[in-house]
Amino acid sequence: MSNPDVPQPIVAGRGGPDTGPRDVLRDQQAPDNTHAPSTDRGTLPNMRFSFSDVHVRLQPGGWSREVTVRELPVATTLAGVNMKLDARNERGETGVRELHWHKQSEWSYMLSGHASVTAVDADGRNFMADVGPGDLWFFPAGIPHSIQALEDGCEFVLVFDDGNFTENSTFSVSDWFAHTPRAVLAKNFGVPESAFASIPDEELYLFWVPEPPGHDEDVIASPQGGLGEAFVYRLLAQPPIKTAHGTVRIADSSNFTASTTTACAFVEIEPGGMRELHWHPNTDEWQYYVSGEARMTVFAAEGKARTFDMRAGDVGYVPFAMGHYIENTGSETLRFLEMFASDRFRDVSLAQWLALTPPELVQAHLKLPDDLIARLPKLKPVVVHR
Ligand code: MN
Ligand code: MN
């Protein structure tokens, strides 16, 4: 037990060595469980869950997995799905997420690869776009859509505006056909029942489909008109807000008009840098860690605070109004998404709040050095510093 790489639950003379049984790999990934800062206190719910700890639904042409309120009970406002659609196979097919709709809106960030996405709205206007790394799409609740990998396949994270969402209960076109009387299908489409002899007898979900032709050759002209690129936003093409040790890009209904129920910030922090102490005055925050390692302490009032260690593939969560920071504790760039079930991204900076409050009042509370108070930032940079 003397291995210095194995964290021991001993801090400042308190605690004692863990002689096992223990899961050393997990303890090493979450040192702030065994070595919590002395400022942590009280009972707070879990606010971290890894996509590595969930069942993967394997399908022809891809896979999916989800972190919802079932895995992370505190996460009531948003749920996430991580999905892979396979690259072109020897038959010239790529993976597709079948034509479907659901009760929740769907927001997505493309992690790698390329896809073609389609949708049709309630006014009969259609949408089709190709998306690549760093692109977003947004489908309002109830709007039918599909996602098909292009030649190189793709992997993305989907965010739904309800923690109770599950990918396993969406409305799929194959499922509906399979559960409608053949005579009704025949009447609806004005053809003999024999036309439905080959329909699937259950939901397809993910499956192989011939690779789509070039975008220009595949456009269906709608008499009601098209939606252009209304449901797509090229997030990484946006010039970022640059700070000394990181960057921030924000997409919400102010610049991604369609995204009326989901707002996001994509944050990059260099090693040692930190997303400043802040909170959100409108709603809970759901996080997805794209790369790197981090720690976050959540302040919950009543003297309660808890620190969580995050890494790529993790979901984090901060309940409404609770104070927090996110610090890059690794040796590579930390990248993560801050997601909100809201039309706008909004945050309140601790430092800016104090900067714009009479200094004597701040001083009377906190007994801070005068030069610190004089240097507080009055501008709103979404500060990332070290
Ligand atoms: Mn969907
Ligand atoms: Mn935040």
mmCIF file of N, CA and C in Angstrom, residues 139-259:
data_model
loop_
_atom_site.group_PDB
_atom_site.id
_atom_site.type_symbol
_atom_site.label_atom_id
_atom_site.label_comp_id
_atom_site.label_asym_id
_atom_site.label_seq_id
_atom_site.Cartn_x
_atom_site.Cartn_y
_atom_site.Cartn_z
ATOM 1 N N PHE A 139 -33.191 19.604 -33.851
ATOM 2 C CA PHE A 139 -34.521 19.274 -34.355
ATOM 3 C C PHE A 139 -35.540 19.566 -33.256
ATOM 4 N N PRO A 140 -36.517 20.458 -33.534
ATOM 5 C CA PRO A 140 -37.537 20.725 -32.526
ATOM 6 C C PRO A 140 -38.313 19.459 -32.174
ATOM 7 N N ALA A 141 -38.921 19.442 -30.988
ATOM 8 C CA ALA A 141 -39.698 18.290 -30.532
ATOM 9 C C ALA A 141 -40.728 17.899 -31.591
ATOM 10 N N GLY A 142 -40.831 16.593 -31.839
ATOM 11 C CA GLY A 142 -41.868 16.084 -32.729
ATOM 12 C C GLY A 142 -41.555 16.119 -34.210
ATOM 13 N N ILE A 143 -40.453 16.742 -34.602
ATOM 14 C CA ILE A 143 -40.118 16.868 -36.026
ATOM 15 C C ILE A 143 -39.370 15.610 -36.486
ATOM 16 N N PRO A 144 -39.850 14.951 -37.577
ATOM 17 C CA PRO A 144 -39.204 13.701 -38.003
ATOM 18 C C PRO A 144 -37.867 13.961 -38.693
ATOM 19 N N HIS A 145 -36.919 13.042 -38.463
ATOM 20 C CA HIS A 145 -35.563 13.254 -38.987
ATOM 21 C C HIS A 145 -34.814 11.938 -39.120
ATOM 22 N N SER A 146 -33.630 12.014 -39.752
ATOM 23 C CA SER A 146 -32.742 10.852 -39.879
ATOM 24 C C SER A 146 -31.302 11.346 -39.895
ATOM 25 N N ILE A 147 -30.379 10.421 -39.630
ATOM 26 C CA ILE A 147 -28.945 10.726 -39.660
ATOM 27 C C ILE A 147 -28.265 9.561 -40.371
ATOM 28 N N GLN A 148 -27.515 9.845 -41.429
ATOM 29 C CA GLN A 148 -26.787 8.761 -42.098
ATOM 30 C C GLN A 148 -25.317 9.128 -42.226
ATOM 31 N N ALA A 149 -24.441 8.202 -41.846
ATOM 32 C CA ALA A 149 -23.002 8.422 -41.982
ATOM 33 C C ALA A 149 -22.634 8.584 -43.444
ATOM 34 N N LEU A 150 -21.669 9.456 -43.716
ATOM 35 C CA LEU A 150 -21.039 9.497 -45.030
ATOM 36 C C LEU A 150 -19.883 8.492 -45.027
ATOM 37 N N GLU A 151 -19.044 8.535 -46.064
ATOM 38 C CA GLU A 151 -18.026 7.500 -46.293
ATOM 39 C C GLU A 151 -17.189 7.170 -45.053
ATOM 40 N N ASP A 152 -16.817 8.220 -44.268
ATOM 41 C CA ASP A 152 -15.881 8.001 -43.158
ATOM 42 C C ASP A 152 -16.560 7.622 -41.845
ATOM 43 N N GLY A 153 -17.905 7.461 -41.841
ATOM 44 C CA GLY A 153 -18.588 7.168 -40.593
ATOM 45 C C GLY A 153 -18.596 8.392 -39.689
ATOM 46 N N CYS A 154 -19.207 8.287 -38.521
ATOM 47 C CA CYS A 154 -19.248 9.447 -37.624
ATOM 48 C C CYS A 154 -19.583 9.020 -36.206
ATOM 49 N N GLU A 155 -19.220 9.879 -35.256
ATOM 50 C CA GLU A 155 -19.616 9.713 -33.861
ATOM 51 C C GLU A 155 -20.040 11.078 -33.336
ATOM 52 N N PHE A 156 -21.147 11.103 -32.582
ATOM 53 C CA PHE A 156 -21.688 12.371 -32.102
ATOM 54 C C PHE A 156 -22.332 12.191 -30.736
ATOM 55 N N VAL A 157 -22.600 13.328 -30.085
ATOM 56 C CA VAL A 157 -23.345 13.313 -28.819
ATOM 57 C C VAL A 157 -24.630 14.092 -29.028
ATOM 58 N N LEU A 158 -25.751 13.464 -28.627
ATOM 59 C CA LEU A 158 -27.080 14.067 -28.742
ATOM 60 C C LEU A 158 -27.532 14.500 -27.356
ATOM 61 N N VAL A 159 -28.205 15.649 -27.281
ATOM 62 C CA VAL A 159 -28.710 16.144 -25.999
ATOM 63 C C VAL A 159 -30.199 16.455 -26.150
ATOM 64 N N PHE A 160 -31.004 15.889 -25.251
ATOM 65 C CA PHE A 160 -32.466 16.014 -25.296
ATOM 66 C C PHE A 160 -32.948 16.815 -24.087
ATOM 67 N N ASP A 161 -34.001 17.615 -24.275
ATOM 68 C CA ASP A 161 -34.397 18.558 -23.218
ATOM 69 C C ASP A 161 -35.345 17.944 -22.189
ATOM 70 N N ASP A 162 -35.019 16.721 -21.766
ATOM 71 C CA ASP A 162 -35.771 16.036 -20.717
ATOM 72 C C ASP A 162 -34.886 14.897 -20.195
ATOM 73 N N GLY A 163 -34.595 14.918 -18.880
ATOM 74 C CA GLY A 163 -33.737 13.870 -18.309
ATOM 75 C C GLY A 163 -34.310 12.474 -18.473
ATOM 76 N N ASN A 164 -35.626 12.371 -18.662
ATOM 77 C CA ASN A 164 -36.273 11.067 -18.792
ATOM 78 C C ASN A 164 -36.218 10.484 -20.192
ATOM 79 N N PHE A 165 -35.675 11.252 -21.159
ATOM 80 C CA PHE A 165 -35.590 10.742 -22.527
ATOM 81 C C PHE A 165 -34.878 9.396 -22.552
ATOM 82 N N THR A 166 -35.290 8.516 -23.478
ATOM 83 C CA THR A 166 -34.471 7.355 -23.823
ATOM 84 C C THR A 166 -34.565 7.101 -25.319
ATOM 85 N N GLU A 167 -33.433 6.756 -25.924
ATOM 86 C CA GLU A 167 -33.377 6.405 -27.338
ATOM 87 C C GLU A 167 -34.230 5.179 -27.649
ATOM 88 N N ASN A 168 -34.547 4.399 -26.607
ATOM 89 C CA ASN A 168 -35.256 3.142 -26.825
ATOM 90 C C ASN A 168 -36.768 3.313 -26.895
ATOM 91 N N SER A 169 -37.238 4.565 -26.784
ATOM 92 C CA SER A 169 -38.681 4.771 -26.956
ATOM 93 C C SER A 169 -38.981 5.961 -27.857
ATOM 94 N N THR A 170 -38.295 6.016 -28.981
ATOM 95 C CA THR A 170 -38.617 7.018 -29.993
ATOM 96 C C THR A 170 -39.643 6.426 -30.963
ATOM 97 N N PHE A 171 -40.263 7.284 -31.764
ATOM 98 C CA PHE A 171 -41.254 6.840 -32.752
ATOM 99 C C PHE A 171 -40.533 6.555 -34.068
ATOM 100 N N SER A 172 -40.393 5.284 -34.406
ATOM 101 C CA SER A 172 -39.642 4.903 -35.607
ATOM 102 C C SER A 172 -40.589 4.516 -36.726
ATOM 103 N N VAL A 173 -40.218 4.878 -37.953
ATOM 104 C CA VAL A 173 -41.112 4.624 -39.090
ATOM 105 C C VAL A 173 -41.340 3.129 -39.287
ATOM 106 N N SER A 174 -40.287 2.306 -39.090
ATOM 107 C CA SER A 174 -40.441 0.860 -39.306
ATOM 108 C C SER A 174 -41.362 0.254 -38.239
ATOM 109 N N ASP A 175 -41.240 0.757 -37.009
ATOM 110 C CA ASP A 175 -42.054 0.262 -35.891
ATOM 111 C C ASP A 175 -43.538 0.560 -36.144
ATOM 112 N N TRP A 176 -43.820 1.771 -36.679
ATOM 113 C CA TRP A 176 -45.212 2.148 -36.939
ATOM 114 C C TRP A 176 -45.823 1.292 -38.052
ATOM 115 N N PHE A 177 -45.060 1.123 -39.135
ATOM 116 C CA PHE A 177 -45.542 0.255 -40.219
ATOM 117 C C PHE A 177 -45.841 -1.150 -39.697
ATOM 118 N N ALA A 178 -44.921 -1.677 -38.855
ATOM 119 C CA ALA A 178 -45.063 -3.059 -38.375
ATOM 120 C C ALA A 178 -46.301 -3.224 -37.498
ATOM 121 N N HIS A 179 -46.754 -2.127 -36.894
ATOM 122 C CA HIS A 179 -47.867 -2.222 -35.948
ATOM 123 C C HIS A 179 -49.113 -1.492 -36.427
ATOM 124 N N THR A 180 -49.281 -1.444 -37.761
ATOM 125 C CA THR A 180 -50.484 -0.900 -38.378
ATOM 126 C C THR A 180 -51.093 -2.012 -39.242
ATOM 127 N N PRO A 181 -52.400 -2.247 -39.125
ATOM 128 C CA PRO A 181 -53.014 -3.300 -39.969
ATOM 129 C C PRO A 181 -52.669 -3.088 -41.447
ATOM 130 N N ARG A 182 -52.316 -4.173 -42.143
ATOM 131 C CA ARG A 182 -51.934 -4.065 -43.559
ATOM 132 C C ARG A 182 -53.047 -3.415 -44.387
ATOM 133 N N ALA A 183 -54.320 -3.726 -44.032
ATOM 134 C CA ALA A 183 -55.443 -3.147 -44.787
ATOM 135 C C ALA A 183 -55.479 -1.626 -44.623
ATOM 136 N N VAL A 184 -55.063 -1.154 -43.448
ATOM 137 C CA VAL A 184 -55.025 0.296 -43.195
ATOM 138 C C VAL A 184 -53.876 0.931 -43.985
ATOM 139 N N LEU A 185 -52.711 0.261 -43.999
ATOM 140 C CA LEU A 185 -51.599 0.765 -44.818
ATOM 141 C C LEU A 185 -52.017 0.845 -46.283
ATOM 142 N N ALA A 186 -52.717 -0.220 -46.766
ATOM 143 C CA ALA A 186 -53.157 -0.266 -48.170
ATOM 144 C C ALA A 186 -54.094 0.898 -48.480
ATOM 145 N N LYS A 187 -55.016 1.157 -47.556
ATOM 146 C CA LYS A 187 -55.964 2.251 -47.760
ATOM 147 C C LYS A 187 -55.253 3.608 -47.719
ATOM 148 N N ASN A 188 -54.330 3.756 -46.775
ATOM 149 C CA ASN A 188 -53.621 5.031 -46.598
ATOM 150 C C ASN A 188 -52.808 5.415 -47.831
ATOM 151 N N PHE A 189 -52.150 4.397 -48.443
ATOM 152 C CA PHE A 189 -51.256 4.696 -49.569
ATOM 153 C C PHE A 189 -51.900 4.391 -50.920
ATOM 154 N N GLY A 190 -53.145 3.859 -50.897
ATOM 155 C CA GLY A 190 -53.867 3.607 -52.151
ATOM 156 C C GLY A 190 -53.248 2.528 -53.011
ATOM 157 N N VAL A 191 -52.756 1.469 -52.356
ATOM 158 C CA VAL A 191 -52.130 0.345 -53.073
ATOM 159 C C VAL A 191 -52.643 -0.958 -52.475
ATOM 160 N N PRO A 192 -52.444 -2.103 -53.179
ATOM 161 C CA PRO A 192 -52.854 -3.387 -52.597
ATOM 162 C C PRO A 192 -52.003 -3.740 -51.361
ATOM 163 N N GLU A 193 -52.580 -4.567 -50.483
ATOM 164 C CA GLU A 193 -51.849 -5.003 -49.286
ATOM 165 C C GLU A 193 -50.529 -5.674 -49.616
ATOM 166 N N SER A 194 -50.472 -6.291 -50.788
ATOM 167 C CA SER A 194 -49.250 -7.017 -51.170
ATOM 168 C C SER A 194 -48.044 -6.087 -51.246
ATOM 169 N N ALA A 195 -48.299 -4.776 -51.391
ATOM 170 C CA ALA A 195 -47.183 -3.821 -51.447
ATOM 171 C C ALA A 195 -46.379 -3.827 -50.143
ATOM 172 N N PHE A 196 -46.980 -4.357 -49.062
ATOM 173 C CA PHE A 196 -46.318 -4.309 -47.750
ATOM 174 C C PHE A 196 -45.774 -5.669 -47.332
ATOM 175 N N ALA A 197 -45.610 -6.558 -48.314
ATOM 176 C CA ALA A 197 -45.160 -7.921 -48.010
ATOM 177 C C ALA A 197 -43.754 -7.946 -47.416
ATOM 178 N N SER A 198 -42.933 -6.928 -47.723
ATOM 179 C CA SER A 198 -41.521 -6.985 -47.317
ATOM 180 C C SER A 198 -41.163 -6.004 -46.211
ATOM 181 N N ILE A 199 -42.146 -5.342 -45.618
ATOM 182 C CA ILE A 199 -41.774 -4.370 -44.571
ATOM 183 C C ILE A 199 -41.196 -5.107 -43.364
ATOM 184 N N PRO A 200 -40.298 -4.460 -42.620
ATOM 185 C CA PRO A 200 -39.713 -5.116 -41.444
ATOM 186 C C PRO A 200 -40.790 -5.400 -40.399
ATOM 187 N N ASP A 201 -40.589 -6.478 -39.630
ATOM 188 C CA ASP A 201 -41.603 -6.809 -38.616
ATOM 189 C C ASP A 201 -41.271 -6.219 -37.250
ATOM 190 N N GLU A 202 -40.166 -5.465 -37.165
ATOM 191 C CA GLU A 202 -39.875 -4.735 -35.925
ATOM 192 C C GLU A 202 -39.018 -3.514 -36.248
ATOM 193 N N GLU A 203 -38.785 -2.682 -35.224
ATOM 194 C CA GLU A 203 -38.004 -1.453 -35.411
ATOM 195 C C GLU A 203 -36.608 -1.765 -35.943
ATOM 196 N N LEU A 204 -36.153 -0.988 -36.930
ATOM 197 C CA LEU A 204 -34.798 -1.165 -37.470
ATOM 198 C C LEU A 204 -33.762 -0.465 -36.579
ATOM 199 N N TYR A 205 -34.042 0.748 -36.155
ATOM 200 C CA TYR A 205 -33.196 1.601 -35.306
ATOM 201 C C TYR A 205 -31.918 2.023 -36.033
ATOM 202 N N LEU A 206 -30.852 1.215 -35.962
ATOM 203 C CA LEU A 206 -29.658 1.502 -36.770
ATOM 204 C C LEU A 206 -29.489 0.353 -37.750
ATOM 205 N N PHE A 207 -29.156 0.649 -38.996
ATOM 206 C CA PHE A 207 -28.942 -0.414 -39.976
ATOM 207 C C PHE A 207 -28.128 0.142 -41.141
ATOM 208 N N TRP A 208 -27.790 -0.750 -42.078
ATOM 209 C CA TRP A 208 -26.971 -0.370 -43.236
ATOM 210 C C TRP A 208 -27.844 0.109 -44.388
ATOM 211 N N VAL A 209 -27.436 1.193 -45.027
ATOM 212 C CA VAL A 209 -28.157 1.760 -46.173
ATOM 213 C C VAL A 209 -27.105 2.162 -47.209
ATOM 214 N N PRO A 210 -27.398 2.018 -48.526
ATOM 215 C CA PRO A 210 -26.422 2.481 -49.524
ATOM 216 C C PRO A 210 -25.999 3.922 -49.245
ATOM 217 N N GLU A 211 -24.711 4.187 -49.380
ATOM 218 C CA GLU A 211 -24.188 5.525 -49.100
ATOM 219 C C GLU A 211 -24.965 6.558 -49.908
ATOM 220 N N PRO A 212 -25.342 7.688 -49.271
ATOM 221 C CA PRO A 212 -26.139 8.678 -50.012
ATOM 222 C C PRO A 212 -25.349 9.268 -51.171
ATOM 223 N N PRO A 213 -26.043 9.610 -52.272
ATOM 224 C CA PRO A 213 -25.352 10.287 -53.364
ATOM 225 C C PRO A 213 -24.922 11.681 -52.918
ATOM 226 N N GLY A 214 -24.201 12.381 -53.780
ATOM 227 C CA GLY A 214 -23.785 13.738 -53.436
ATOM 228 C C GLY A 214 -24.996 14.581 -53.071
ATOM 229 N N HIS A 215 -24.794 15.529 -52.198
ATOM 230 C CA HIS A 215 -25.853 16.369 -51.667
ATOM 231 C C HIS A 215 -26.724 16.970 -52.778
ATOM 232 N N ASP A 216 -26.089 17.495 -53.816
ATOM 233 C CA ASP A 216 -26.823 18.190 -54.867
ATOM 234 C C ASP A 216 -27.743 17.265 -55.657
ATOM 235 N N GLU A 217 -27.339 15.988 -55.783
ATOM 236 C CA GLU A 217 -28.152 15.043 -56.561
ATOM 237 C C GLU A 217 -29.306 14.480 -55.744
ATOM 238 N N ASP A 218 -29.311 14.724 -54.442
ATOM 239 C CA ASP A 218 -30.227 14.044 -53.545
ATOM 240 C C ASP A 218 -31.326 14.956 -53.023
ATOM 241 N N VAL A 219 -31.410 16.187 -53.539
ATOM 242 C CA VAL A 219 -32.371 17.144 -52.993
ATOM 243 C C VAL A 219 -33.772 16.866 -53.536
ATOM 244 N N ILE A 220 -34.740 16.731 -52.618
ATOM 245 C CA ILE A 220 -36.144 16.607 -52.992
ATOM 246 C C ILE A 220 -36.739 18.020 -52.886
ATOM 247 N N ALA A 221 -37.271 18.531 -54.006
ATOM 248 C CA ALA A 221 -37.849 19.877 -53.959
ATOM 249 C C ALA A 221 -39.227 19.814 -53.308
ATOM 250 N N SER A 222 -39.438 20.563 -52.234
ATOM 251 C CA SER A 222 -40.757 20.616 -51.593
ATOM 252 C C SER A 222 -41.537 21.783 -52.169
ATOM 253 N N PRO A 223 -42.825 21.543 -52.555
ATOM 254 C CA PRO A 223 -43.651 22.665 -53.026
ATOM 255 C C PRO A 223 -43.826 23.732 -51.942
ATOM 256 N N GLN A 224 -43.647 23.325 -50.671
ATOM 257 C CA GLN A 224 -43.764 24.283 -49.560
ATOM 258 C C GLN A 224 -42.465 25.047 -49.309
ATOM 259 N N GLY A 225 -41.420 24.648 -50.020
ATOM 260 C CA GLY A 225 -40.128 25.296 -49.838
ATOM 261 C C GLY A 225 -39.217 24.490 -48.932
ATOM 262 N N GLY A 226 -37.964 24.889 -48.906
ATOM 263 C CA GLY A 226 -36.976 24.185 -48.081
ATOM 264 C C GLY A 226 -36.626 24.994 -46.852
ATOM 265 N N LEU A 227 -35.961 24.333 -45.922
ATOM 266 C CA LEU A 227 -35.540 24.984 -44.674
ATOM 267 C C LEU A 227 -34.078 25.430 -44.734
ATOM 268 N N GLY A 228 -33.461 25.263 -45.932
ATOM 269 C CA GLY A 228 -32.067 25.662 -46.045
ATOM 270 C C GLY A 228 -31.220 24.944 -45.016
ATOM 271 N N GLU A 229 -30.384 25.701 -44.310
ATOM 272 C CA GLU A 229 -29.545 25.101 -43.271
ATOM 273 C C GLU A 229 -30.057 25.480 -41.878
ATOM 274 N N ALA A 230 -31.383 25.698 -41.767
ATOM 275 C CA ALA A 230 -31.960 26.220 -40.520
ATOM 276 C C ALA A 230 -31.647 25.367 -39.299
ATOM 277 N N PHE A 231 -31.499 24.060 -39.490
ATOM 278 C CA PHE A 231 -31.318 23.178 -38.332
ATOM 279 C C PHE A 231 -29.851 22.849 -38.071
ATOM 280 N N VAL A 232 -28.934 23.566 -38.764
ATOM 281 C CA VAL A 232 -27.499 23.303 -38.603
ATOM 282 C C VAL A 232 -26.779 24.573 -38.185
ATOM 283 N N TYR A 233 -25.763 24.412 -37.343
ATOM 284 C CA TYR A 233 -24.923 25.544 -36.948
ATOM 285 C C TYR A 233 -23.474 25.072 -36.897
ATOM 286 N N ARG A 234 -22.587 25.824 -37.606
ATOM 287 C CA ARG A 234 -21.170 25.415 -37.684
ATOM 288 C C ARG A 234 -20.428 26.038 -36.494
ATOM 289 N N LEU A 235 -20.484 25.364 -35.352
ATOM 290 C CA LEU A 235 -19.989 25.966 -34.101
ATOM 291 C C LEU A 235 -18.496 26.278 -34.154
ATOM 292 N N LEU A 236 -17.696 25.342 -34.675
ATOM 293 C CA LEU A 236 -16.243 25.572 -34.657
ATOM 294 C C LEU A 236 -15.805 26.592 -35.709
ATOM 295 N N ALA A 237 -16.724 26.967 -36.613
ATOM 296 C CA ALA A 237 -16.417 28.049 -37.561
ATOM 297 C C ALA A 237 -16.609 29.411 -36.910
ATOM 298 N N GLN A 238 -17.245 29.438 -35.745
ATOM 299 C CA GLN A 238 -17.468 30.698 -35.030
ATOM 300 C C GLN A 238 -16.148 31.179 -34.415
ATOM 301 N N PRO A 239 -15.748 32.451 -34.633
ATOM 302 C CA PRO A 239 -14.540 32.948 -33.966
ATOM 303 C C PRO A 239 -14.762 32.902 -32.455
ATOM 304 N N PRO A 240 -13.861 32.250 -31.713
ATOM 305 C CA PRO A 240 -14.101 32.097 -30.279
ATOM 306 C C PRO A 240 -13.828 33.367 -29.495
ATOM 307 N N ILE A 241 -14.441 33.456 -28.306
ATOM 308 C CA ILE A 241 -14.024 34.433 -27.309
ATOM 309 C C ILE A 241 -12.705 33.904 -26.766
ATOM 310 N N LYS A 242 -11.624 34.696 -26.909
ATOM 311 C CA LYS A 242 -10.310 34.216 -26.468
ATOM 312 C C LYS A 242 -9.952 34.852 -25.140
ATOM 313 N N THR A 243 -9.469 34.044 -24.214
ATOM 314 C CA THR A 243 -8.964 34.570 -22.953
ATOM 315 C C THR A 243 -7.535 34.052 -22.791
ATOM 316 N N ALA A 244 -6.882 34.415 -21.705
ATOM 317 C CA ALA A 244 -5.461 34.099 -21.560
ATOM 318 C C ALA A 244 -5.178 32.606 -21.655
ATOM 319 N N HIS A 245 -6.081 31.766 -21.170
ATOM 320 C CA HIS A 245 -5.774 30.342 -21.104
ATOM 321 C C HIS A 245 -6.876 29.472 -21.670
ATOM 322 N N GLY A 246 -7.662 30.028 -22.576
ATOM 323 C CA GLY A 246 -8.710 29.210 -23.158
ATOM 324 C C GLY A 246 -9.587 29.977 -24.127
ATOM 325 N N THR A 247 -10.585 29.267 -24.647
ATOM 326 C CA THR A 247 -11.531 29.870 -25.591
ATOM 327 C C THR A 247 -12.946 29.411 -25.229
ATOM 328 N N VAL A 248 -13.923 30.190 -25.665
ATOM 329 C CA VAL A 248 -15.335 29.845 -25.459
ATOM 330 C C VAL A 248 -16.099 30.183 -26.727
ATOM 331 N N ARG A 249 -16.966 29.279 -27.139
ATOM 332 C CA ARG A 249 -17.915 29.543 -28.228
ATOM 333 C C ARG A 249 -19.315 29.268 -27.681
ATOM 334 N N ILE A 250 -20.236 30.163 -27.939
ATOM 335 C CA ILE A 250 -21.600 30.028 -27.428
ATOM 336 C C ILE A 250 -22.569 29.928 -28.601
ATOM 337 N N ALA A 251 -23.481 28.982 -28.544
ATOM 338 C CA ALA A 251 -24.557 28.872 -29.537
ATOM 339 C C ALA A 251 -25.876 28.740 -28.796
ATOM 340 N N ASP A 252 -26.749 29.692 -29.038
ATOM 341 C CA ASP A 252 -28.107 29.628 -28.488
ATOM 342 C C ASP A 252 -29.041 30.287 -29.488
ATOM 343 N N SER A 253 -30.274 30.561 -29.087
ATOM 344 C CA SER A 253 -31.241 31.048 -30.079
ATOM 345 C C SER A 253 -30.899 32.450 -30.596
ATOM 346 N N SER A 254 -29.902 33.116 -29.976
ATOM 347 C CA SER A 254 -29.493 34.427 -30.493
ATOM 348 C C SER A 254 -28.684 34.312 -31.780
ATOM 349 N N ASN A 255 -27.982 33.185 -31.978
ATOM 350 C CA ASN A 255 -27.216 33.019 -33.223
ATOM 351 C C ASN A 255 -27.578 31.727 -33.969
ATOM 352 N N PHE A 256 -28.108 30.732 -33.262
ATOM 353 C CA PHE A 256 -28.594 29.484 -33.872
ATOM 354 C C PHE A 256 -30.106 29.495 -33.647
ATOM 355 N N THR A 257 -30.806 30.207 -34.556
ATOM 356 C CA THR A 257 -32.203 30.585 -34.344
ATOM 357 C C THR A 257 -33.111 29.406 -34.015
ATOM 358 N N ALA A 258 -32.868 28.265 -34.675
ATOM 359 C CA ALA A 258 -33.750 27.110 -34.471
ATOM 360 C C ALA A 258 -33.671 26.567 -33.050
ATOM 361 N N SER A 259 -32.538 26.783 -32.386
ATOM 362 C CA SER A 259 -32.266 26.117 -31.104
ATOM 363 C C SER A 259 -32.935 26.856 -29.946
#
